[in-house]
mmCIF file of C-alpha atoms in Angstrom:
data_model
loop_
_atom_site.group_PDB
_atom_site.id
_atom_site.type_symbol
_atom_site.label_atom_id
_atom_site.label_comp_id
_atom_site.label_asym_id
_atom_site.label_seq_id
_atom_site.Cartn_x
_atom_site.Cartn_y
_atom_site.Cartn_z
ATOM 1 C CA HIS A 71 -28.730 69.817 65.268
ATOM 2 C CA LYS A 72 -26.874 70.256 68.532
ATOM 3 C CA CYS A 73 -28.522 72.379 71.169
ATOM 4 C CA SER A 74 -26.541 74.989 72.988
ATOM 5 C CA THR A 75 -29.319 77.476 73.677
ATOM 6 C CA ARG A 76 -29.546 78.848 77.187
ATOM 7 C CA ASP A 77 -32.378 81.302 76.592
ATOM 8 C CA ILE A 78 -35.387 79.047 76.938
ATOM 9 C CA THR A 79 -36.668 79.975 80.364
ATOM 10 C CA THR A 80 -39.942 78.106 80.478
ATOM 11 C CA THR A 81 -41.109 74.804 79.130
ATOM 12 C CA ILE A 82 -44.651 75.195 77.914
ATOM 13 C CA MET A 83 -46.771 73.516 80.558
ATOM 14 C CA THR A 84 -50.038 73.393 78.637
ATOM 15 C CA ALA A 85 -52.098 70.228 78.425
ATOM 16 C CA PHE A 86 -50.509 67.746 76.024
ATOM 17 C CA ASN A 87 -52.592 66.654 73.076
ATOM 18 C CA GLY A 88 -49.830 65.382 70.822
ATOM 19 C CA SER A 89 -49.328 62.055 69.118
ATOM 20 C CA LEU A 90 -45.792 60.844 69.956
ATOM 21 C CA MET A 91 -44.363 59.781 73.307
ATOM 22 C CA GLY A 92 -40.843 58.613 74.095
ATOM 23 C CA MET A 93 -39.495 57.219 77.353
ATOM 24 C CA GLY A 94 -35.826 56.546 78.022
ATOM 25 C CA ASN A 95 -32.524 57.571 79.579
ATOM 26 C CA PRO A 96 -31.858 61.323 79.310
ATOM 27 C CA LEU A 97 -28.086 61.820 79.146
ATOM 28 C CA LEU A 98 -25.842 64.782 78.459
ATOM 29 C CA ASP A 99 -23.312 63.735 75.817
ATOM 30 C CA ILE A 100 -19.722 64.801 76.451
ATOM 31 C CA SER A 101 -18.293 64.494 72.959
ATOM 32 C CA ALA A 102 -14.654 64.748 71.866
ATOM 33 C CA ASP A 103 -12.281 63.653 69.124
ATOM 34 C CA VAL A 104 -9.790 61.225 70.646
ATOM 35 C CA GLY A 105 -6.865 59.086 69.563
ATOM 36 C CA GLN A 106 -6.601 55.293 69.582
ATOM 37 C CA ASP A 107 -4.677 55.613 72.880
ATOM 38 C CA VAL A 108 -7.859 56.680 74.712
ATOM 39 C CA LEU A 109 -9.889 53.829 73.209
ATOM 40 C CA ASP A 110 -7.171 51.349 74.220
ATOM 41 C CA LYS A 111 -6.807 52.822 77.713
ATOM 42 C CA TYR A 112 -10.504 52.258 78.439
ATOM 43 C CA GLY A 113 -10.829 49.035 76.457
ATOM 44 C CA VAL A 114 -13.579 50.210 74.086
ATOM 45 C CA LYS A 115 -14.139 49.667 70.386
ATOM 46 C CA MET A 116 -15.613 51.884 67.689
ATOM 47 C CA ASP A 117 -19.302 51.803 66.812
ATOM 48 C CA ASP A 118 -20.166 50.242 70.172
ATOM 49 C CA ALA A 119 -22.208 51.398 73.155
ATOM 50 C CA ILE A 120 -21.622 50.201 76.717
ATOM 51 C CA LEU A 121 -22.536 51.048 80.284
ATOM 52 C CA ALA A 122 -19.712 52.569 82.341
ATOM 53 C CA GLU A 123 -17.986 50.245 84.793
ATOM 54 C CA GLU A 124 -15.625 51.272 87.566
ATOM 55 C CA LYS A 125 -12.649 51.361 85.160
ATOM 56 C CA HIS A 126 -14.456 53.859 82.897
ATOM 57 C CA GLN A 127 -15.312 56.410 85.584
ATOM 58 C CA PRO A 128 -12.216 58.639 85.076
ATOM 59 C CA ILE A 129 -12.976 59.215 81.391
ATOM 60 C CA TYR A 130 -15.579 61.926 81.971
ATOM 61 C CA LYS A 131 -13.143 64.141 83.867
ATOM 62 C CA GLU A 132 -10.379 63.338 81.393
ATOM 63 C CA LEU A 133 -12.508 64.543 78.462
ATOM 64 C CA VAL A 134 -13.499 67.737 80.291
ATOM 65 C CA ASP A 135 -9.924 68.503 81.408
ATOM 66 C CA ASN A 136 -7.992 67.614 78.248
ATOM 67 C CA TYR A 137 -10.231 67.640 75.168
ATOM 68 C CA SER A 138 -12.472 70.770 75.158
ATOM 69 C CA PRO A 139 -15.520 68.573 74.579
ATOM 70 C CA GLN A 140 -18.891 69.564 73.165
ATOM 71 C CA TYR A 141 -21.880 69.169 75.491
ATOM 72 C CA ILE A 142 -24.841 67.841 73.527
ATOM 73 C CA ALA A 143 -28.298 66.869 74.776
ATOM 74 C CA GLY A 144 -28.413 63.115 74.309
ATOM 75 C CA GLY A 145 -29.983 59.841 75.284
ATOM 76 C CA ALA A 146 -31.033 57.667 72.347
ATOM 77 C CA THR A 147 -34.806 57.946 72.722
ATOM 78 C CA GLN A 148 -34.695 61.672 73.472
ATOM 79 C CA ASN A 149 -32.559 62.207 70.330
ATOM 80 C CA SER A 150 -35.113 60.397 68.165
ATOM 81 C CA ILE A 151 -38.076 62.283 69.634
ATOM 82 C CA ARG A 152 -36.313 65.631 69.100
ATOM 83 C CA VAL A 153 -35.555 64.798 65.454
ATOM 84 C CA ALA A 154 -39.141 63.621 64.876
ATOM 85 C CA GLN A 155 -40.525 66.831 66.379
ATOM 86 C CA TRP A 156 -38.057 68.977 64.429
ATOM 87 C CA ILE A 157 -39.380 67.421 61.192
ATOM 88 C CA MET A 158 -43.030 67.628 62.288
ATOM 89 C CA THR A 159 -42.600 71.314 63.208
ATOM 90 C CA ALA A 160 -41.119 71.974 59.757
ATOM 91 C CA ASN A 161 -44.222 70.306 58.313
ATOM 92 C CA GLY A 162 -46.579 72.550 60.292
ATOM 93 C CA LYS A 163 -47.189 70.185 63.214
ATOM 94 C CA PRO A 164 -45.593 71.699 66.340
ATOM 95 C CA GLY A 165 -46.166 70.361 69.857
ATOM 96 C CA GLN A 166 -46.767 66.757 68.819
ATOM 97 C CA SER A 167 -44.231 65.008 71.041
ATOM 98 C CA ALA A 168 -43.449 64.375 74.693
ATOM 99 C CA TYR A 169 -40.622 62.612 76.475
ATOM 100 C CA MET A 170 -40.094 61.104 79.930
ATOM 101 C CA GLY A 171 -36.993 59.973 81.775
ATOM 102 C CA CYS A 172 -35.192 60.668 85.042
ATOM 103 C CA VAL A 173 -32.640 63.459 85.598
ATOM 104 C CA GLY A 174 -30.960 65.030 88.610
ATOM 105 C CA LYS A 175 -31.844 68.431 90.017
ATOM 106 C CA ASP A 176 -28.766 70.064 88.508
ATOM 107 C CA GLU A 177 -27.429 72.168 85.660
ATOM 108 C CA PHE A 178 -27.062 69.218 83.268
ATOM 109 C CA GLY A 179 -30.715 68.260 83.837
ATOM 110 C CA GLN A 180 -31.748 71.860 83.213
ATOM 111 C CA GLN A 181 -29.692 71.915 80.009
ATOM 112 C CA LEU A 182 -31.393 68.741 78.736
ATOM 113 C CA GLU A 183 -34.812 70.239 79.436
ATOM 114 C CA GLU A 184 -33.936 73.471 77.638
ATOM 115 C CA CYS A 185 -32.613 71.617 74.579
ATOM 116 C CA ALA A 186 -35.730 69.469 74.269
ATOM 117 C CA ALA A 187 -37.976 72.516 74.741
ATOM 118 C CA ALA A 188 -36.001 74.394 72.066
ATOM 119 C CA ASP A 189 -36.956 71.621 69.644
ATOM 120 C CA GLY A 190 -40.597 71.786 70.739
ATOM 121 C CA VAL A 191 -40.622 68.572 72.784
ATOM 122 C CA LYS A 192 -42.625 68.604 76.001
ATOM 123 C CA VAL A 193 -40.471 66.998 78.682
ATOM 124 C CA HIS A 194 -41.932 65.568 81.842
ATOM 125 C CA TYR A 195 -38.849 64.425 83.729
ATOM 126 C CA MET A 196 -38.839 62.576 86.989
ATOM 127 C CA LYS A 197 -36.295 64.479 89.124
ATOM 128 C CA ASP A 198 -33.986 62.713 91.548
ATOM 129 C CA GLU A 199 -32.652 65.105 94.175
ATOM 130 C CA SER A 200 -29.886 62.805 95.359
ATOM 131 C CA THR A 201 -28.321 61.639 92.062
ATOM 132 C CA PRO A 202 -26.672 63.666 89.272
ATOM 133 C CA THR A 203 -28.008 63.735 85.724
ATOM 134 C CA GLY A 204 -26.567 60.954 83.584
ATOM 135 C CA THR A 205 -23.770 61.553 81.094
ATOM 136 C CA CYS A 206 -22.427 59.749 78.056
ATOM 137 C CA ALA A 207 -18.837 59.912 76.840
ATOM 138 C CA VAL A 208 -18.898 60.106 73.040
ATOM 139 C CA LEU A 209 -15.461 59.170 71.723
ATOM 140 C CA VAL A 210 -15.132 60.215 68.092
ATOM 141 C CA LYS A 211 -12.338 58.886 65.878
ATOM 142 C CA GLY A 212 -12.198 58.906 62.084
ATOM 143 C CA GLY A 213 -15.907 59.707 61.761
ATOM 144 C CA GLU A 214 -17.018 56.762 63.924
ATOM 145 C CA ARG A 215 -18.030 56.833 67.557
ATOM 146 C CA SER A 216 -17.910 54.777 70.744
ATOM 147 C CA LEU A 217 -20.319 55.460 73.621
ATOM 148 C CA ILE A 218 -19.808 54.962 77.359
ATOM 149 C CA ALA A 219 -22.945 55.787 79.321
ATOM 150 C CA ASN A 220 -22.951 56.649 83.011
ATOM 151 C CA LEU A 221 -26.689 56.468 83.696
ATOM 152 C CA ALA A 222 -26.673 57.980 87.202
ATOM 153 C CA ALA A 223 -30.153 59.524 87.707
ATOM 154 C CA ALA A 224 -31.449 58.004 84.451
ATOM 155 C CA ASN A 225 -31.223 54.621 86.166
ATOM 156 C CA ASN A 226 -33.734 55.705 88.820
ATOM 157 C CA PHE A 227 -36.899 56.121 86.733
ATOM 158 C CA LYS A 228 -39.838 54.567 88.599
ATOM 159 C CA PRO A 229 -43.272 53.379 87.454
ATOM 160 C CA SER A 230 -44.777 55.762 90.047
ATOM 161 C CA HIS A 231 -43.885 58.653 87.708
ATOM 162 C CA LEU A 232 -46.398 57.266 85.208
ATOM 163 C CA GLU A 233 -49.138 57.672 87.825
ATOM 164 C CA THR A 234 -48.864 61.483 87.803
ATOM 165 C CA ALA A 235 -51.741 63.318 86.115
ATOM 166 C CA GLU A 236 -49.358 64.849 83.584
ATOM 167 C CA SER A 237 -47.873 61.471 82.630
ATOM 168 C CA LYS A 238 -51.323 59.953 82.159
ATOM 169 C CA ALA A 239 -52.399 62.890 79.981
ATOM 170 C CA ILE A 240 -49.303 62.353 77.826
ATOM 171 C CA TYR A 241 -49.588 58.619 77.272
ATOM 172 C CA GLU A 242 -53.366 58.705 76.868
ATOM 173 C CA SER A 243 -53.095 61.397 74.180
ATOM 174 C CA ALA A 244 -50.255 59.748 72.249
ATOM 175 C CA SER A 245 -50.901 57.249 69.458
ATOM 176 C CA VAL A 246 -47.293 56.198 68.817
ATOM 177 C CA TYR A 247 -44.763 55.223 71.514
ATOM 178 C CA TYR A 248 -41.025 54.802 71.134
ATOM 179 C CA ILE A 249 -38.629 53.292 73.675
ATOM 180 C CA ALA A 250 -35.000 52.369 73.017
ATOM 181 C CA GLY A 251 -33.662 49.097 74.396
ATOM 182 C CA PHE A 252 -31.316 51.017 76.690
ATOM 183 C CA PHE A 253 -34.334 51.626 78.954
ATOM 184 C CA LEU A 254 -34.655 47.858 79.514
ATOM 185 C CA THR A 255 -31.796 48.055 82.032
ATOM 186 C CA VAL A 256 -33.776 50.655 84.011
ATOM 187 C CA SER A 257 -37.493 49.853 84.319
ATOM 188 C CA VAL A 258 -39.190 47.090 82.345
ATOM 189 C CA GLU A 259 -42.217 47.629 84.585
ATOM 190 C CA SER A 260 -42.575 51.216 83.291
ATOM 191 C CA LEU A 261 -42.213 50.017 79.703
ATOM 192 C CA LYS A 262 -44.969 47.455 80.291
ATOM 193 C CA ILE A 263 -47.399 50.082 81.631
ATOM 194 C CA VAL A 264 -47.044 52.118 78.434
ATOM 195 C CA ALA A 265 -46.948 49.049 76.157
ATOM 196 C CA GLU A 266 -50.060 47.491 77.761
ATOM 197 C CA HIS A 267 -51.889 50.791 77.180
ATOM 198 C CA ALA A 268 -50.787 50.686 73.520
ATOM 199 C CA VAL A 269 -52.040 47.115 73.059
ATOM 200 C CA ALA A 270 -55.352 47.752 74.856
ATOM 201 C CA ASN A 271 -56.057 50.765 72.643
ATOM 202 C CA ASN A 272 -54.637 49.372 69.370
ATOM 203 C CA LYS A 273 -51.954 52.082 69.321
ATOM 204 C CA THR A 274 -48.441 51.710 67.864
ATOM 205 C CA PHE A 275 -45.519 50.633 70.039
ATOM 206 C CA CYS A 276 -41.963 50.923 68.684
ATOM 207 C CA LEU A 277 -38.816 49.389 70.169
ATOM 208 C CA ASN A 278 -35.114 49.680 69.363
ATOM 209 C CA LEU A 279 -32.697 46.889 70.305
ATOM 210 C CA SER A 280 -30.063 49.616 70.799
ATOM 211 C CA ALA A 281 -26.810 47.731 71.481
ATOM 212 C CA PRO A 282 -25.304 44.231 71.402
ATOM 213 C CA PHE A 283 -24.882 44.224 75.212
ATOM 214 C CA ILE A 284 -28.649 44.716 75.646
ATOM 215 C CA ILE A 285 -29.323 41.649 73.482
ATOM 216 C CA ASP A 286 -26.578 39.557 75.103
ATOM 217 C CA PHE A 287 -27.134 40.382 78.785
ATOM 218 C CA PHE A 288 -30.758 41.528 79.042
ATOM 219 C CA GLY A 289 -32.341 38.779 76.942
ATOM 220 C CA ASP A 290 -35.373 38.238 79.179
ATOM 221 C CA GLN A 291 -36.152 41.949 79.205
ATOM 222 C CA VAL A 292 -35.812 42.119 75.409
ATOM 223 C CA ALA A 293 -38.147 39.123 75.044
ATOM 224 C CA THR A 294 -40.740 40.817 77.286
ATOM 225 C CA ALA A 295 -40.612 44.097 75.360
ATOM 226 C CA LEU A 296 -40.529 42.478 71.920
ATOM 227 C CA GLU A 297 -43.990 40.925 72.329
ATOM 228 C CA TYR A 298 -45.473 44.436 72.460
ATOM 229 C CA ALA A 299 -43.528 45.832 69.512
ATOM 230 C CA ASP A 300 -45.299 46.770 66.275
ATOM 231 C CA TYR A 301 -42.041 48.209 64.911
ATOM 232 C CA VAL A 302 -38.552 46.982 65.836
ATOM 233 C CA PHE A 303 -35.435 48.954 64.889
ATOM 234 C CA CYS A 304 -31.788 47.957 65.117
ATOM 235 C CA ASN A 305 -28.509 48.206 63.228
ATOM 236 C CA GLU A 306 -26.521 45.410 61.594
ATOM 237 C CA SER A 307 -24.303 44.666 64.618
ATOM 238 C CA GLU A 308 -27.361 44.379 66.902
ATOM 239 C CA ALA A 309 -29.151 42.229 64.308
ATOM 240 C CA ALA A 310 -26.125 39.922 64.103
ATOM 241 C CA ALA A 311 -25.944 39.720 67.914
ATOM 242 C CA TYR A 312 -29.651 38.793 68.072
ATOM 243 C CA GLY A 313 -29.244 36.154 65.365
ATOM 244 C CA LYS A 314 -26.255 34.635 67.144
ATOM 245 C CA LYS A 315 -27.849 34.620 70.608
ATOM 246 C CA HIS A 316 -31.077 33.012 69.397
ATOM 247 C CA GLY A 317 -29.528 30.589 66.875
ATOM 248 C CA LEU A 318 -31.192 32.250 63.892
ATOM 249 C CA GLY A 319 -28.097 32.108 61.668
ATOM 250 C CA ASP A 320 -26.159 34.999 60.192
ATOM 251 C CA ASP A 321 -28.332 35.856 57.187
ATOM 252 C CA LEU A 322 -29.787 39.162 58.407
ATOM 253 C CA LYS A 323 -32.818 38.873 56.115
ATOM 254 C CA GLU A 324 -33.714 35.587 57.841
ATOM 255 C CA VAL A 325 -33.103 37.135 61.273
ATOM 256 C CA ALA A 326 -35.424 40.037 60.367
ATOM 257 C CA LEU A 327 -38.167 37.677 59.190
ATOM 258 C CA LYS A 328 -37.908 35.567 62.348
ATOM 259 C CA ILE A 329 -38.119 38.610 64.630
ATOM 260 C CA ALA A 330 -41.121 39.822 62.597
ATOM 261 C CA ALA A 331 -42.819 36.433 63.054
ATOM 262 C CA SER A 332 -42.072 36.035 66.786
ATOM 263 C CA PRO A 333 -44.953 36.136 69.335
ATOM 264 C CA LYS A 334 -46.916 39.381 69.475
ATOM 265 C CA LYS A 335 -49.487 40.722 71.962
ATOM 266 C CA ASN A 336 -51.500 42.755 69.464
ATOM 267 C CA SER A 337 -52.415 40.419 66.620
ATOM 268 C CA ALA A 338 -54.484 43.140 64.894
ATOM 269 C CA LYS A 339 -51.379 44.409 63.077
ATOM 270 C CA PRO A 340 -48.270 42.637 61.795
ATOM 271 C CA ARG A 341 -44.831 43.463 63.173
ATOM 272 C CA THR A 342 -42.442 45.433 60.958
ATOM 273 C CA VAL A 343 -38.699 44.943 61.546
ATOM 274 C CA ILE A 344 -36.216 47.544 60.283
ATOM 275 C CA PHE A 345 -32.467 46.835 60.148
ATOM 276 C CA THR A 346 -30.229 49.757 59.227
ATOM 277 C CA GLN A 347 -26.736 48.911 57.953
ATOM 278 C CA GLY A 348 -24.891 52.221 57.803
ATOM 279 C CA SER A 349 -24.217 53.024 54.152
ATOM 280 C CA GLU A 350 -25.526 49.592 53.046
ATOM 281 C CA SER A 351 -29.204 48.997 52.226
ATOM 282 C CA THR A 352 -31.818 49.123 54.979
ATOM 283 C CA LEU A 353 -33.814 45.884 55.356
ATOM 284 C CA VAL A 354 -37.538 45.923 56.172
ATOM 285 C CA ALA A 355 -39.302 42.656 57.056
ATOM 286 C CA CYS A 356 -43.073 42.286 57.411
ATOM 287 C CA ASP A 357 -45.657 39.617 56.580
ATOM 288 C CA GLY A 358 -43.023 37.101 55.467
ATOM 289 C CA LYS A 359 -41.336 39.438 52.986
ATOM 290 C CA VAL A 360 -38.109 41.461 53.106
ATOM 291 C CA VAL A 361 -37.627 44.643 51.088
ATOM 292 C CA GLU A 362 -34.266 46.387 50.667
ATOM 293 C CA TYR A 363 -34.019 50.178 50.510
ATOM 294 C CA ALA A 364 -30.765 51.585 49.128
ATOM 295 C CA VAL A 365 -28.967 54.341 51.016
ATOM 296 C CA GLU A 366 -27.738 57.273 48.959
ATOM 297 C CA ALA A 367 -23.939 57.372 49.186
ATOM 298 C CA LEU A 368 -22.302 60.217 51.089
ATOM 299 C CA ALA A 369 -18.809 61.353 50.098
ATOM 300 C CA LYS A 370 -16.252 60.510 52.805
ATOM 301 C CA GLU A 371 -15.221 64.166 53.132
ATOM 302 C CA GLN A 372 -18.833 65.146 53.946
ATOM 303 C CA LEU A 373 -19.010 62.727 56.872
ATOM 304 C CA VAL A 374 -18.298 64.469 60.193
ATOM 305 C CA ASP A 375 -19.253 61.685 62.585
ATOM 306 C CA THR A 376 -21.834 58.914 62.766
ATOM 307 C CA ASN A 377 -22.958 59.713 66.340
ATOM 308 C CA GLY A 378 -26.750 59.961 66.387
ATOM 309 C CA ALA A 379 -27.295 58.536 62.882
ATOM 310 C CA GLY A 380 -29.403 55.620 64.114
ATOM 311 C CA ASP A 381 -31.416 57.851 66.440
ATOM 312 C CA ALA A 382 -32.008 60.331 63.614
ATOM 313 C CA PHE A 383 -33.134 57.530 61.293
ATOM 314 C CA VAL A 384 -35.803 56.537 63.826
ATOM 315 C CA GLY A 385 -36.845 60.185 64.268
ATOM 316 C CA GLY A 386 -37.362 60.624 60.537
ATOM 317 C CA PHE A 387 -39.187 57.315 60.297
ATOM 318 C CA LEU A 388 -41.526 58.165 63.203
ATOM 319 C CA ALA A 389 -42.367 61.611 61.800
ATOM 320 C CA SER A 390 -43.468 59.979 58.531
ATOM 321 C CA LEU A 391 -45.291 57.176 60.353
ATOM 322 C CA LEU A 392 -47.297 59.806 62.241
ATOM 323 C CA ALA A 393 -48.092 61.471 58.905
ATOM 324 C CA GLU A 394 -49.556 58.061 57.893
ATOM 325 C CA LYS A 395 -47.054 57.470 55.090
ATOM 326 C CA GLU A 396 -46.328 53.968 53.809
ATOM 327 C CA VAL A 397 -43.233 52.190 55.084
ATOM 328 C CA GLY A 398 -40.986 52.942 52.090
ATOM 329 C CA THR A 399 -41.598 56.679 52.536
ATOM 330 C CA CYS A 400 -40.873 56.324 56.278
ATOM 331 C CA VAL A 401 -37.532 54.635 55.453
ATOM 332 C CA ASP A 402 -36.661 57.412 52.978
ATOM 333 C CA ALA A 403 -37.379 60.019 55.674
ATOM 334 C CA GLY A 404 -35.177 58.060 58.088
ATOM 335 C CA HIS A 405 -32.337 57.969 55.558
ATOM 336 C CA TRP A 406 -32.691 61.713 54.934
ATOM 337 C CA ALA A 407 -32.575 62.545 58.671
ATOM 338 C CA ALA A 408 -29.586 60.270 59.341
ATOM 339 C CA ARG A 409 -27.710 61.754 56.375
ATOM 340 C CA PHE A 410 -28.428 65.271 57.637
ATOM 341 C CA ILE A 411 -27.170 64.496 61.164
ATOM 342 C CA ILE A 412 -23.845 62.902 60.184
ATOM 343 C CA GLN A 413 -22.672 65.826 58.018
#
């Protein structure tokens, strides 16, 4: 599910009356298979995601020059929204999703817009004329991946963009909102505008904790966002990082229950916490109970790479949530989408 179309000339600019809105960091993934030497050179580890520092800046050129990389429309939230829309379209519900973020006025930004449009997602990007579109180095080794994000323009999203007539039409129409934790480094104020609207109108707000560094270094921002969340997603390494930081122990079921029971703005509905654990069972905590959902095993030779598995899981889950399915069915749809993406 990797877009390389160049023939979409127009994004449909009709009034949005869909049900799903995402907001996040639109990034073009520069993906390549690399050796351990590259991981060591840049001091990164597998299955991690970090923001690029000065020492990481040369990697983008190195991948382009030496590795014949794939260019893939990325950004965690945008990935999930595209997968959700892809599934909804297959189920006879096109045009249900919209996505916002900030890109540069350049070819990469254009490519991201075309990829989203090809999947039927309405994009309403803020465009920064002075900063290039963000990129993410995806280092693939032995089926696992390590991400180094250079946010660039994505870092410049402003709450003022949500004041445009088109933005208001999008978030007023939507009933489910999804924002990955990566956006917490960019604009908590923008997140709050959307989340406050969700609470005031008893709509559904979903958050992903996204990466251990978000939990470790942006704790206040996570705490702010968490109060709005009706659904919280993360993987086992993020769950462990949250448990460690907040002294909740290392039993992930307990961590899930404690996140589910933490303070919440909208008391009309309980919080549901979903921990994915790769090929291990997915944990779902709500109302003081934890349920485990087994993941169907995938033969090692069928696994291409795990990049995007977590995003795809959320996309599948959201598509089922919007179809008003119960949580177990939503988890099954998430597992199916993740399995599809990694092959």
